[in-house]
Amino acid sequence: MTAGSHTFGIAIPENWTEYDLHGDTLAERRAEMLRHAPQKETRDAINHTFRSARRIMEGARMRGAIYAAGTTAMYEDGLLMAGLMVFSVNPPPGEDFSAKGIAEQFSATGGRRREGTTRTLTTATLPGVGPVGRMTGIEETEIADGISYKMVVTHTFVPVPGGERVLIITCFSPNIPLAEPLCDLFDAITSTFAFGEQAPVAAGAAAT
């Protein structure tokens, strides 16, 4: 787990899966869920969710994603999807590279943000890092031509020590009614992020 000359780690829940950014793990998970979903409505929901997830992965990979993990599970009241990605970003010459400046340009899907986006910039403290910038709220972005999606998002901006690079930890979910507990979960996961050899080594690992 390295970021330049720095190692880092982040712990994800036991029921989450590390994803191949090319989508192979998603395809395996989709096939597994379809095998246990005899009803057409359930199968349609699974297919729709995984198509959206693949588009998100494709956009993320193009924007410098270096790690991805998440969960997709069927419950009595519907399908739950949540994910996390870590991006490595370098400052373009002459552009605002503050947390606010990055946040204005950044979305979870890679598509352009729409007017339905409502996010708030705050600060947070990661035990293994210190104070960092954080953008939390609802994003509406275009994931394909004419197809938009609303998601609960949390972007956390972590400067890499000794350099200009920033790691962006993005947590997201389309389950808007669960926004409050999801944000609590995202905060708990992100709080495990740390640089150094003592960084958490759960199921999370990444390299820049």
mmCIF file with all atom_site columns, C-alpha atoms in Angstrom:
data_model
loop_
_atom_site.group_PDB
_atom_site.id
_atom_site.type_symbol
_atom_site.label_atom_id
_atom_site.label_alt_id
_atom_site.label_comp_id
_atom_site.label_asym_id
_atom_site.label_entity_id
_atom_site.label_seq_id
_atom_site.pdbx_PDB_ins_code
_atom_site.Cartn_x
_atom_site.Cartn_y
_atom_site.Cartn_z
_atom_site.occupancy
_atom_site.B_iso_or_equiv
_atom_site.pdbx_formal_charge
_atom_site.auth_seq_id
_atom_site.auth_comp_id
_atom_site.auth_asym_id
_atom_site.auth_atom_id
_atom_site.pdbx_PDB_model_num
ATOM 1   C CA . MET A 1 1   ? 0.000   0.000   0.000   1.00 0.00 ? 1   MET A CA 1
ATOM 2   C CA . THR A 1 2   ? 1.948   3.013   -1.203  1.00 0.00 ? 2   THR A CA 1
ATOM 3   C CA . ALA A 1 3   ? 1.344   6.657   -2.114  1.00 0.00 ? 3   ALA A CA 1
ATOM 4   C CA . GLY A 1 4   ? 4.596   7.718   -3.720  1.00 0.00 ? 4   GLY A CA 1
ATOM 5   C CA . SER A 1 5   ? 7.105   6.895   -0.943  1.00 0.00 ? 5   SER A CA 1
ATOM 6   C CA . HIS A 1 6   ? 4.333   6.570   1.658   1.00 0.00 ? 6   HIS A CA 1
ATOM 7   C CA . THR A 1 7   ? 2.417   3.422   2.557   1.00 0.00 ? 7   THR A CA 1
ATOM 8   C CA . PHE A 1 8   ? -1.207  3.684   3.573   1.00 0.00 ? 8   PHE A CA 1
ATOM 9   C CA . GLY A 1 9   ? -4.221  1.549   4.342   1.00 0.00 ? 9   GLY A CA 1
ATOM 10  C CA . ILE A 1 10  ? -7.934  1.716   4.990   1.00 0.00 ? 10  ILE A CA 1
ATOM 11  C CA . ALA A 1 11  ? -10.140 -0.857  6.710   1.00 0.00 ? 11  ALA A CA 1
ATOM 12  C CA . ILE A 1 12  ? -13.421 -1.870  5.092   1.00 0.00 ? 12  ILE A CA 1
ATOM 13  C CA . PRO A 1 13  ? -16.302 -3.840  6.701   1.00 0.00 ? 13  PRO A CA 1
ATOM 14  C CA . GLU A 1 14  ? -16.045 -7.625  6.674   1.00 0.00 ? 14  GLU A CA 1
ATOM 15  C CA . ASN A 1 15  ? -19.061 -7.960  4.376   1.00 0.00 ? 15  ASN A CA 1
ATOM 16  C CA . TRP A 1 16  ? -17.555 -5.608  1.758   1.00 0.00 ? 16  TRP A CA 1
ATOM 17  C CA . THR A 1 17  ? -15.559 -6.825  -1.253  1.00 0.00 ? 17  THR A CA 1
ATOM 18  C CA . GLU A 1 18  ? -12.477 -5.377  -2.903  1.00 0.00 ? 18  GLU A CA 1
ATOM 19  C CA . TYR A 1 19  ? -13.274 -4.658  -6.564  1.00 0.00 ? 19  TYR A CA 1
ATOM 20  C CA . ASP A 1 20  ? -11.176 -5.004  -9.657  1.00 0.00 ? 20  ASP A CA 1
ATOM 21  C CA . LEU A 1 21  ? -11.450 -1.546  -11.262 1.00 0.00 ? 21  LEU A CA 1
ATOM 22  C CA . HIS A 1 22  ? -11.938 -3.250  -14.641 1.00 0.00 ? 22  HIS A CA 1
ATOM 23  C CA . GLY A 1 23  ? -15.214 -4.725  -13.381 1.00 0.00 ? 23  GLY A CA 1
ATOM 24  C CA . ASP A 1 24  ? -14.402 -8.442  -13.187 1.00 0.00 ? 24  ASP A CA 1
ATOM 25  C CA . THR A 1 25  ? -15.371 -8.701  -9.507  1.00 0.00 ? 25  THR A CA 1
ATOM 26  C CA . LEU A 1 26  ? -18.641 -6.877  -10.200 1.00 0.00 ? 26  LEU A CA 1
ATOM 27  C CA . ALA A 1 27  ? -19.501 -9.358  -12.942 1.00 0.00 ? 27  ALA A CA 1
ATOM 28  C CA . GLU A 1 28  ? -18.907 -12.293 -10.587 1.00 0.00 ? 28  GLU A CA 1
ATOM 29  C CA . ARG A 1 29  ? -21.031 -10.705 -7.843  1.00 0.00 ? 29  ARG A CA 1
ATOM 30  C CA . ARG A 1 30  ? -23.850 -9.936  -10.318 1.00 0.00 ? 30  ARG A CA 1
ATOM 31  C CA . ALA A 1 31  ? -23.911 -13.544 -11.560 1.00 0.00 ? 31  ALA A CA 1
ATOM 32  C CA . GLU A 1 32  ? -24.006 -14.826 -7.975  1.00 0.00 ? 32  GLU A CA 1
ATOM 33  C CA . MET A 1 33  ? -26.955 -12.593 -7.041  1.00 0.00 ? 33  MET A CA 1
ATOM 34  C CA . LEU A 1 34  ? -28.902 -13.490 -10.196 1.00 0.00 ? 34  LEU A CA 1
ATOM 35  C CA . ARG A 1 35  ? -28.595 -17.183 -9.357  1.00 0.00 ? 35  ARG A CA 1
ATOM 36  C CA . HIS A 1 36  ? -30.525 -16.494 -6.132  1.00 0.00 ? 36  HIS A CA 1
ATOM 37  C CA . ALA A 1 37  ? -33.131 -14.141 -7.627  1.00 0.00 ? 37  ALA A CA 1
ATOM 38  C CA . PRO A 1 38  ? -36.000 -16.022 -9.311  1.00 0.00 ? 38  PRO A CA 1
ATOM 39  C CA . GLN A 1 39  ? -38.359 -13.020 -9.541  1.00 0.00 ? 39  GLN A CA 1
ATOM 40  C CA . LYS A 1 40  ? -38.159 -10.852 -12.663 1.00 0.00 ? 40  LYS A CA 1
ATOM 41  C CA . GLU A 1 41  ? -38.490 -7.583  -10.704 1.00 0.00 ? 41  GLU A CA 1
ATOM 42  C CA . THR A 1 42  ? -35.544 -8.532  -8.513  1.00 0.00 ? 42  THR A CA 1
ATOM 43  C CA . ARG A 1 43  ? -33.441 -9.609  -11.487 1.00 0.00 ? 43  ARG A CA 1
ATOM 44  C CA . ASP A 1 44  ? -34.207 -6.322  -13.276 1.00 0.00 ? 44  ASP A CA 1
ATOM 45  C CA . ALA A 1 45  ? -33.176 -4.329  -10.187 1.00 0.00 ? 45  ALA A CA 1
ATOM 46  C CA . ILE A 1 46  ? -29.916 -6.287  -9.908  1.00 0.00 ? 46  ILE A CA 1
ATOM 47  C CA . ASN A 1 47  ? -29.088 -5.779  -13.590 1.00 0.00 ? 47  ASN A CA 1
ATOM 48  C CA . HIS A 1 48  ? -29.849 -2.047  -13.401 1.00 0.00 ? 48  HIS A CA 1
ATOM 49  C CA . THR A 1 49  ? -27.716 -1.591  -10.288 1.00 0.00 ? 49  THR A CA 1
ATOM 50  C CA . PHE A 1 50  ? -24.732 -3.426  -11.711 1.00 0.00 ? 50  PHE A CA 1
ATOM 51  C CA . ARG A 1 51  ? -24.914 -1.575  -15.050 1.00 0.00 ? 51  ARG A CA 1
ATOM 52  C CA . SER A 1 52  ? -24.728 1.690   -13.112 1.00 0.00 ? 52  SER A CA 1
ATOM 53  C CA . ALA A 1 53  ? -21.884 0.366   -10.958 1.00 0.00 ? 53  ALA A CA 1
ATOM 54  C CA . ARG A 1 54  ? -19.881 -0.589  -14.048 1.00 0.00 ? 54  ARG A CA 1
ATOM 55  C CA . ARG A 1 55  ? -20.325 2.911   -15.490 1.00 0.00 ? 55  ARG A CA 1
ATOM 56  C CA . ILE A 1 56  ? -19.154 4.398   -12.200 1.00 0.00 ? 56  ILE A CA 1
ATOM 57  C CA . MET A 1 57  ? -16.070 2.146   -12.244 1.00 0.00 ? 57  MET A CA 1
ATOM 58  C CA . GLU A 1 58  ? -15.229 3.115   -15.821 1.00 0.00 ? 58  GLU A CA 1
ATOM 59  C CA . GLY A 1 59  ? -15.453 6.826   -15.023 1.00 0.00 ? 59  GLY A CA 1
ATOM 60  C CA . ALA A 1 60  ? -13.435 6.396   -11.839 1.00 0.00 ? 60  ALA A CA 1
ATOM 61  C CA . ARG A 1 61  ? -10.656 4.476   -13.545 1.00 0.00 ? 61  ARG A CA 1
ATOM 62  C CA . MET A 1 62  ? -10.293 7.267   -16.119 1.00 0.00 ? 62  MET A CA 1
ATOM 63  C CA . ARG A 1 63  ? -9.942  9.836   -13.303 1.00 0.00 ? 63  ARG A CA 1
ATOM 64  C CA . GLY A 1 64  ? -7.144  8.120   -11.408 1.00 0.00 ? 64  GLY A CA 1
ATOM 65  C CA . ALA A 1 65  ? -8.884  5.649   -9.114  1.00 0.00 ? 65  ALA A CA 1
ATOM 66  C CA . ILE A 1 66  ? -6.347  3.331   -7.484  1.00 0.00 ? 66  ILE A CA 1
ATOM 67  C CA . TYR A 1 67  ? -8.577  1.291   -5.185  1.00 0.00 ? 67  TYR A CA 1
ATOM 68  C CA . ALA A 1 68  ? -12.247 0.301   -4.991  1.00 0.00 ? 68  ALA A CA 1
ATOM 69  C CA . ALA A 1 69  ? -14.398 -1.697  -2.587  1.00 0.00 ? 69  ALA A CA 1
ATOM 70  C CA . GLY A 1 70  ? -18.064 -2.001  -1.789  1.00 0.00 ? 70  GLY A CA 1
ATOM 71  C CA . THR A 1 71  ? -21.113 -4.084  -1.059  1.00 0.00 ? 71  THR A CA 1
ATOM 72  C CA . THR A 1 72  ? -24.239 -5.064  -2.968  1.00 0.00 ? 72  THR A CA 1
ATOM 73  C CA . ALA A 1 73  ? -26.817 -6.981  -0.972  1.00 0.00 ? 73  ALA A CA 1
ATOM 74  C CA . MET A 1 74  ? -30.506 -7.831  -1.268  1.00 0.00 ? 74  MET A CA 1
ATOM 75  C CA . TYR A 1 75  ? -32.680 -7.207  1.806   1.00 0.00 ? 75  TYR A CA 1
ATOM 76  C CA . GLU A 1 76  ? -36.429 -7.550  2.378   1.00 0.00 ? 76  GLU A CA 1
ATOM 77  C CA . ASP A 1 77  ? -36.991 -3.877  1.560   1.00 0.00 ? 77  ASP A CA 1
ATOM 78  C CA . GLY A 1 78  ? -34.768 -3.759  -1.519  1.00 0.00 ? 78  GLY A CA 1
ATOM 79  C CA . LEU A 1 79  ? -31.237 -3.698  -2.897  1.00 0.00 ? 79  LEU A CA 1
ATOM 80  C CA . LEU A 1 80  ? -28.472 -1.928  -0.975  1.00 0.00 ? 80  LEU A CA 1
ATOM 81  C CA . MET A 1 81  ? -25.390 -0.710  -2.815  1.00 0.00 ? 81  MET A CA 1
ATOM 82  C CA . ALA A 1 82  ? -22.515 1.224   -1.267  1.00 0.00 ? 82  ALA A CA 1
ATOM 83  C CA . GLY A 1 83  ? -18.941 1.737   -2.360  1.00 0.00 ? 83  GLY A CA 1
ATOM 84  C CA . LEU A 1 84  ? -15.604 3.369   -1.677  1.00 0.00 ? 84  LEU A CA 1
ATOM 85  C CA . MET A 1 85  ? -12.870 4.506   -4.033  1.00 0.00 ? 85  MET A CA 1
ATOM 86  C CA . VAL A 1 86  ? -9.485  6.096   -3.463  1.00 0.00 ? 86  VAL A CA 1
ATOM 87  C CA . PHE A 1 87  ? -8.215  8.518   -6.118  1.00 0.00 ? 87  PHE A CA 1
ATOM 88  C CA . SER A 1 88  ? -4.699  9.906   -6.533  1.00 0.00 ? 88  SER A CA 1
ATOM 89  C CA . VAL A 1 89  ? -4.832  13.475  -7.866  1.00 0.00 ? 89  VAL A CA 1
ATOM 90  C CA . ASN A 1 90  ? -2.034  15.854  -8.883  1.00 0.00 ? 90  ASN A CA 1
ATOM 91  C CA . PRO A 1 91  ? -2.588  19.644  -9.031  1.00 0.00 ? 91  PRO A CA 1
ATOM 92  C CA . PRO A 1 92  ? -2.943  21.041  -12.560 1.00 0.00 ? 92  PRO A CA 1
ATOM 93  C CA . PRO A 1 93  ? -0.622  24.049  -13.050 1.00 0.00 ? 93  PRO A CA 1
ATOM 94  C CA . GLY A 1 94  ? -2.291  27.310  -12.090 1.00 0.00 ? 94  GLY A CA 1
ATOM 95  C CA . GLU A 1 95  ? -5.529  25.769  -10.770 1.00 0.00 ? 95  GLU A CA 1
ATOM 96  C CA . ASP A 1 96  ? -7.039  26.046  -7.300  1.00 0.00 ? 96  ASP A CA 1
ATOM 97  C CA . PHE A 1 97  ? -5.956  22.902  -5.470  1.00 0.00 ? 97  PHE A CA 1
ATOM 98  C CA . SER A 1 98  ? -7.511  23.579  -2.102  1.00 0.00 ? 98  SER A CA 1
ATOM 99  C CA . ALA A 1 99  ? -10.061 21.064  -0.797  1.00 0.00 ? 99  ALA A CA 1
ATOM 100 C CA . LYS A 1 100 ? -12.808 23.456  -1.897  1.00 0.00 ? 100 LYS A CA 1
ATOM 101 C CA . GLY A 1 101 ? -11.272 23.871  -5.356  1.00 0.00 ? 101 GLY A CA 1
ATOM 102 C CA . ILE A 1 102 ? -11.013 20.113  -5.883  1.00 0.00 ? 102 ILE A CA 1
ATOM 103 C CA . ALA A 1 103 ? -14.503 19.501  -4.534  1.00 0.00 ? 103 ALA A CA 1
ATOM 104 C CA . GLU A 1 104 ? -16.064 21.919  -6.997  1.00 0.00 ? 104 GLU A CA 1
ATOM 105 C CA . GLN A 1 105 ? -14.795 19.744  -9.863  1.00 0.00 ? 105 GLN A CA 1
ATOM 106 C CA . PHE A 1 106 ? -15.159 16.307  -8.312  1.00 0.00 ? 106 PHE A CA 1
ATOM 107 C CA . SER A 1 107 ? -18.014 13.812  -8.558  1.00 0.00 ? 107 SER A CA 1
ATOM 108 C CA . ALA A 1 108 ? -18.328 10.161  -7.597  1.00 0.00 ? 108 ALA A CA 1
ATOM 109 C CA . THR A 1 109 ? -19.259 8.980   -11.089 1.00 0.00 ? 109 THR A CA 1
ATOM 110 C CA . GLY A 1 110 ? -16.979 11.017  -13.311 1.00 0.00 ? 110 GLY A CA 1
ATOM 111 C CA . GLY A 1 111 ? -19.946 12.555  -15.134 1.00 0.00 ? 111 GLY A CA 1
ATOM 112 C CA . ARG A 1 112 ? -20.890 16.226  -14.942 1.00 0.00 ? 112 ARG A CA 1
ATOM 113 C CA . ARG A 1 113 ? -22.849 17.361  -11.907 1.00 0.00 ? 113 ARG A CA 1
ATOM 114 C CA . ARG A 1 114 ? -26.442 18.501  -12.368 1.00 0.00 ? 114 ARG A CA 1
ATOM 115 C CA . GLU A 1 115 ? -28.505 21.109  -10.542 1.00 0.00 ? 115 GLU A CA 1
ATOM 116 C CA . GLY A 1 116 ? -29.745 18.490  -8.077  1.00 0.00 ? 116 GLY A CA 1
ATOM 117 C CA . THR A 1 117 ? -26.313 18.399  -6.419  1.00 0.00 ? 117 THR A CA 1
ATOM 118 C CA . THR A 1 118 ? -26.330 19.686  -2.815  1.00 0.00 ? 118 THR A CA 1
ATOM 119 C CA . ARG A 1 119 ? -23.043 19.239  -0.969  1.00 0.00 ? 119 ARG A CA 1
ATOM 120 C CA . THR A 1 120 ? -21.493 20.885  2.066   1.00 0.00 ? 120 THR A CA 1
ATOM 121 C CA . LEU A 1 121 ? -17.760 21.435  2.610   1.00 0.00 ? 121 LEU A CA 1
ATOM 122 C CA . THR A 1 122 ? -16.619 20.835  6.186   1.00 0.00 ? 122 THR A CA 1
ATOM 123 C CA . THR A 1 123 ? -13.537 19.568  7.987   1.00 0.00 ? 123 THR A CA 1
ATOM 124 C CA . ALA A 1 124 ? -12.987 16.225  9.670   1.00 0.00 ? 124 ALA A CA 1
ATOM 125 C CA . THR A 1 125 ? -10.223 14.711  11.766  1.00 0.00 ? 125 THR A CA 1
ATOM 126 C CA . LEU A 1 126 ? -8.793  11.331  10.823  1.00 0.00 ? 126 LEU A CA 1
ATOM 127 C CA . PRO A 1 127 ? -7.001  9.740   13.816  1.00 0.00 ? 127 PRO A CA 1
ATOM 128 C CA . GLY A 1 128 ? -4.111  8.585   11.635  1.00 0.00 ? 128 GLY A CA 1
ATOM 129 C CA . VAL A 1 129 ? -3.782  11.820  9.636   1.00 0.00 ? 129 VAL A CA 1
ATOM 130 C CA . GLY A 1 130 ? -5.236  14.874  11.386  1.00 0.00 ? 130 GLY A CA 1
ATOM 131 C CA . PRO A 1 131 ? -7.586  17.582  10.052  1.00 0.00 ? 131 PRO A CA 1
ATOM 132 C CA . VAL A 1 132 ? -8.747  17.118  6.445   1.00 0.00 ? 132 VAL A CA 1
ATOM 133 C CA . GLY A 1 133 ? -11.328 18.641  4.134   1.00 0.00 ? 133 GLY A CA 1
ATOM 134 C CA . ARG A 1 134 ? -14.600 16.806  3.525   1.00 0.00 ? 134 ARG A CA 1
ATOM 135 C CA . MET A 1 135 ? -17.506 17.297  1.114   1.00 0.00 ? 135 MET A CA 1
ATOM 136 C CA . THR A 1 136 ? -20.774 15.559  2.047   1.00 0.00 ? 136 THR A CA 1
ATOM 137 C CA . GLY A 1 137 ? -24.237 15.577  0.510   1.00 0.00 ? 137 GLY A CA 1
ATOM 138 C CA . ILE A 1 138 ? -26.283 14.437  -2.459  1.00 0.00 ? 138 ILE A CA 1
ATOM 139 C CA . GLU A 1 139 ? -24.856 14.394  -5.978  1.00 0.00 ? 139 GLU A CA 1
ATOM 140 C CA . GLU A 1 140 ? -26.841 14.178  -9.182  1.00 0.00 ? 140 GLU A CA 1
ATOM 141 C CA . THR A 1 141 ? -24.499 13.319  -12.010 1.00 0.00 ? 141 THR A CA 1
ATOM 142 C CA . GLU A 1 142 ? -24.747 12.010  -15.524 1.00 0.00 ? 142 GLU A CA 1
ATOM 143 C CA . ILE A 1 143 ? -23.320 8.498   -15.803 1.00 0.00 ? 143 ILE A CA 1
ATOM 144 C CA . ALA A 1 144 ? -24.224 8.074   -19.488 1.00 0.00 ? 144 ALA A CA 1
ATOM 145 C CA . ASP A 1 145 ? -25.885 10.152  -22.190 1.00 0.00 ? 145 ASP A CA 1
ATOM 146 C CA . GLY A 1 146 ? -29.300 11.114  -20.848 1.00 0.00 ? 146 GLY A CA 1
ATOM 147 C CA . ILE A 1 147 ? -28.980 8.961   -17.730 1.00 0.00 ? 147 ILE A CA 1
ATOM 148 C CA . SER A 1 148 ? -28.531 10.719  -14.395 1.00 0.00 ? 148 SER A CA 1
ATOM 149 C CA . TYR A 1 149 ? -28.201 9.259   -10.941 1.00 0.00 ? 149 TYR A CA 1
ATOM 150 C CA . LYS A 1 150 ? -28.568 10.661  -7.415  1.00 0.00 ? 150 LYS A CA 1
ATOM 151 C CA . MET A 1 151 ? -26.212 9.373   -4.756  1.00 0.00 ? 151 MET A CA 1
ATOM 152 C CA . VAL A 1 152 ? -25.254 10.001  -1.157  1.00 0.00 ? 152 VAL A CA 1
ATOM 153 C CA . VAL A 1 153 ? -21.559 10.959  -1.255  1.00 0.00 ? 153 VAL A CA 1
ATOM 154 C CA . THR A 1 154 ? -18.697 11.720  1.079   1.00 0.00 ? 154 THR A CA 1
ATOM 155 C CA . HIS A 1 155 ? -15.415 12.965  -0.400  1.00 0.00 ? 155 HIS A CA 1
ATOM 156 C CA . THR A 1 156 ? -12.467 13.224  2.016   1.00 0.00 ? 156 THR A CA 1
ATOM 157 C CA . PHE A 1 157 ? -9.332  15.063  0.818   1.00 0.00 ? 157 PHE A CA 1
ATOM 158 C CA . VAL A 1 158 ? -6.069  13.765  2.307   1.00 0.00 ? 158 VAL A CA 1
ATOM 159 C CA . PRO A 1 159 ? -2.777  15.520  1.393   1.00 0.00 ? 159 PRO A CA 1
ATOM 160 C CA . VAL A 1 160 ? 0.100   13.107  0.807   1.00 0.00 ? 160 VAL A CA 1
ATOM 161 C CA . PRO A 1 161 ? 2.929   14.104  3.188   1.00 0.00 ? 161 PRO A CA 1
ATOM 162 C CA . GLY A 1 162 ? 5.857   15.888  1.591   1.00 0.00 ? 162 GLY A CA 1
ATOM 163 C CA . GLY A 1 163 ? 4.289   16.453  -1.817  1.00 0.00 ? 163 GLY A CA 1
ATOM 164 C CA . GLU A 1 164 ? 1.545   18.131  -3.797  1.00 0.00 ? 164 GLU A CA 1
ATOM 165 C CA . ARG A 1 165 ? -0.494  14.985  -4.442  1.00 0.00 ? 165 ARG A CA 1
ATOM 166 C CA . VAL A 1 166 ? -3.860  14.539  -2.735  1.00 0.00 ? 166 VAL A CA 1
ATOM 167 C CA . LEU A 1 167 ? -5.697  11.274  -2.095  1.00 0.00 ? 167 LEU A CA 1
ATOM 168 C CA . ILE A 1 168 ? -9.474  11.581  -2.349  1.00 0.00 ? 168 ILE A CA 1
ATOM 169 C CA . ILE A 1 169 ? -11.466 8.954   -0.451  1.00 0.00 ? 169 ILE A CA 1
ATOM 170 C CA . THR A 1 170 ? -14.910 8.837   -2.052  1.00 0.00 ? 170 THR A CA 1
ATOM 171 C CA . CYS A 1 171 ? -17.780 6.905   -0.443  1.00 0.00 ? 171 CYS A CA 1
ATOM 172 C CA . PHE A 1 172 ? -21.119 6.682   -2.248  1.00 0.00 ? 172 PHE A CA 1
ATOM 173 C CA . SER A 1 173 ? -24.511 4.980   -2.384  1.00 0.00 ? 173 SER A CA 1
ATOM 174 C CA . PRO A 1 174 ? -27.696 5.395   -4.456  1.00 0.00 ? 174 PRO A CA 1
ATOM 175 C CA . ASN A 1 175 ? -29.804 4.498   -1.373  1.00 0.00 ? 175 ASN A CA 1
ATOM 176 C CA . ILE A 1 176 ? -30.840 8.100   -0.631  1.00 0.00 ? 176 ILE A CA 1
ATOM 177 C CA . PRO A 1 177 ? -33.422 7.218   2.124   1.00 0.00 ? 177 PRO A CA 1
ATOM 178 C CA . LEU A 1 178 ? -30.534 5.756   4.153   1.00 0.00 ? 178 LEU A CA 1
ATOM 179 C CA . ALA A 1 179 ? -28.393 8.895   3.833   1.00 0.00 ? 179 ALA A CA 1
ATOM 180 C CA . GLU A 1 180 ? -27.883 9.487   7.563   1.00 0.00 ? 180 GLU A CA 1
ATOM 181 C CA . PRO A 1 181 ? -26.762 5.967   8.595   1.00 0.00 ? 181 PRO A CA 1
ATOM 182 C CA . LEU A 1 182 ? -24.708 5.680   5.399   1.00 0.00 ? 182 LEU A CA 1
ATOM 183 C CA . CYS A 1 183 ? -22.839 8.909   6.174   1.00 0.00 ? 183 CYS A CA 1
ATOM 184 C CA . ASP A 1 184 ? -22.122 7.552   9.669   1.00 0.00 ? 184 ASP A CA 1
ATOM 185 C CA . LEU A 1 185 ? -20.786 4.350   8.099   1.00 0.00 ? 185 LEU A CA 1
ATOM 186 C CA . PHE A 1 186 ? -18.685 6.298   5.579   1.00 0.00 ? 186 PHE A CA 1
ATOM 187 C CA . ASP A 1 187 ? -17.211 8.387   8.396   1.00 0.00 ? 187 ASP A CA 1
ATOM 188 C CA . ALA A 1 188 ? -16.324 5.252   10.377  1.00 0.00 ? 188 ALA A CA 1
ATOM 189 C CA . ILE A 1 189 ? -14.606 3.630   7.377   1.00 0.00 ? 189 ILE A CA 1
ATOM 190 C CA . THR A 1 190 ? -12.713 6.763   6.356   1.00 0.00 ? 190 THR A CA 1
ATOM 191 C CA . SER A 1 191 ? -11.557 7.292   9.946   1.00 0.00 ? 191 SER A CA 1
ATOM 192 C CA . THR A 1 192 ? -9.443  4.120   9.673   1.00 0.00 ? 192 THR A CA 1
ATOM 193 C CA . PHE A 1 193 ? -7.306  5.631   6.891   1.00 0.00 ? 193 PHE A CA 1
ATOM 194 C CA . ALA A 1 194 ? -3.648  6.107   7.869   1.00 0.00 ? 194 ALA A CA 1
ATOM 195 C CA . PHE A 1 195 ? -0.219  6.503   6.343   1.00 0.00 ? 195 PHE A CA 1
ATOM 196 C CA . GLY A 1 196 ? 2.750   4.411   7.452   1.00 0.00 ? 196 GLY A CA 1
ATOM 197 C CA . GLU A 1 197 ? 3.624   0.831   8.252   1.00 0.00 ? 197 GLU A CA 1
ATOM 198 C CA . GLN A 1 198 ? 1.042   0.698   11.051  1.00 0.00 ? 198 GLN A CA 1
ATOM 199 C CA . ALA A 1 199 ? -1.783  1.580   8.659   1.00 0.00 ? 199 ALA A CA 1
ATOM 200 C CA . PRO A 1 200 ? -4.867  -0.657  9.033   1.00 0.00 ? 200 PRO A CA 1
ATOM 201 C CA . VAL A 1 201 ? -4.648  -3.859  7.061   1.00 0.00 ? 201 VAL A CA 1
ATOM 202 C CA . ALA A 1 202 ? -8.187  -5.204  6.868   1.00 0.00 ? 202 ALA A CA 1
ATOM 203 C CA . ALA A 1 203 ? -9.441  -6.094  3.402   1.00 0.00 ? 203 ALA A CA 1
ATOM 204 C CA . GLY A 1 204 ? -8.218  -2.771  1.989   1.00 0.00 ? 204 GLY A CA 1
ATOM 205 C CA . ALA A 1 205 ? -5.039  -2.121  0.057   1.00 0.00 ? 205 ALA A CA 1
ATOM 206 C CA . ALA A 1 206 ? -4.066  0.265   -2.704  1.00 0.00 ? 206 ALA A CA 1
ATOM 207 C CA . ALA A 1 207 ? -1.071  1.625   -4.539  1.00 0.00 ? 207 ALA A CA 1
ATOM 208 C CA . THR A 1 208 ? -0.484  4.908   -6.337  1.00 0.00 ? 208 THR A CA 1
#
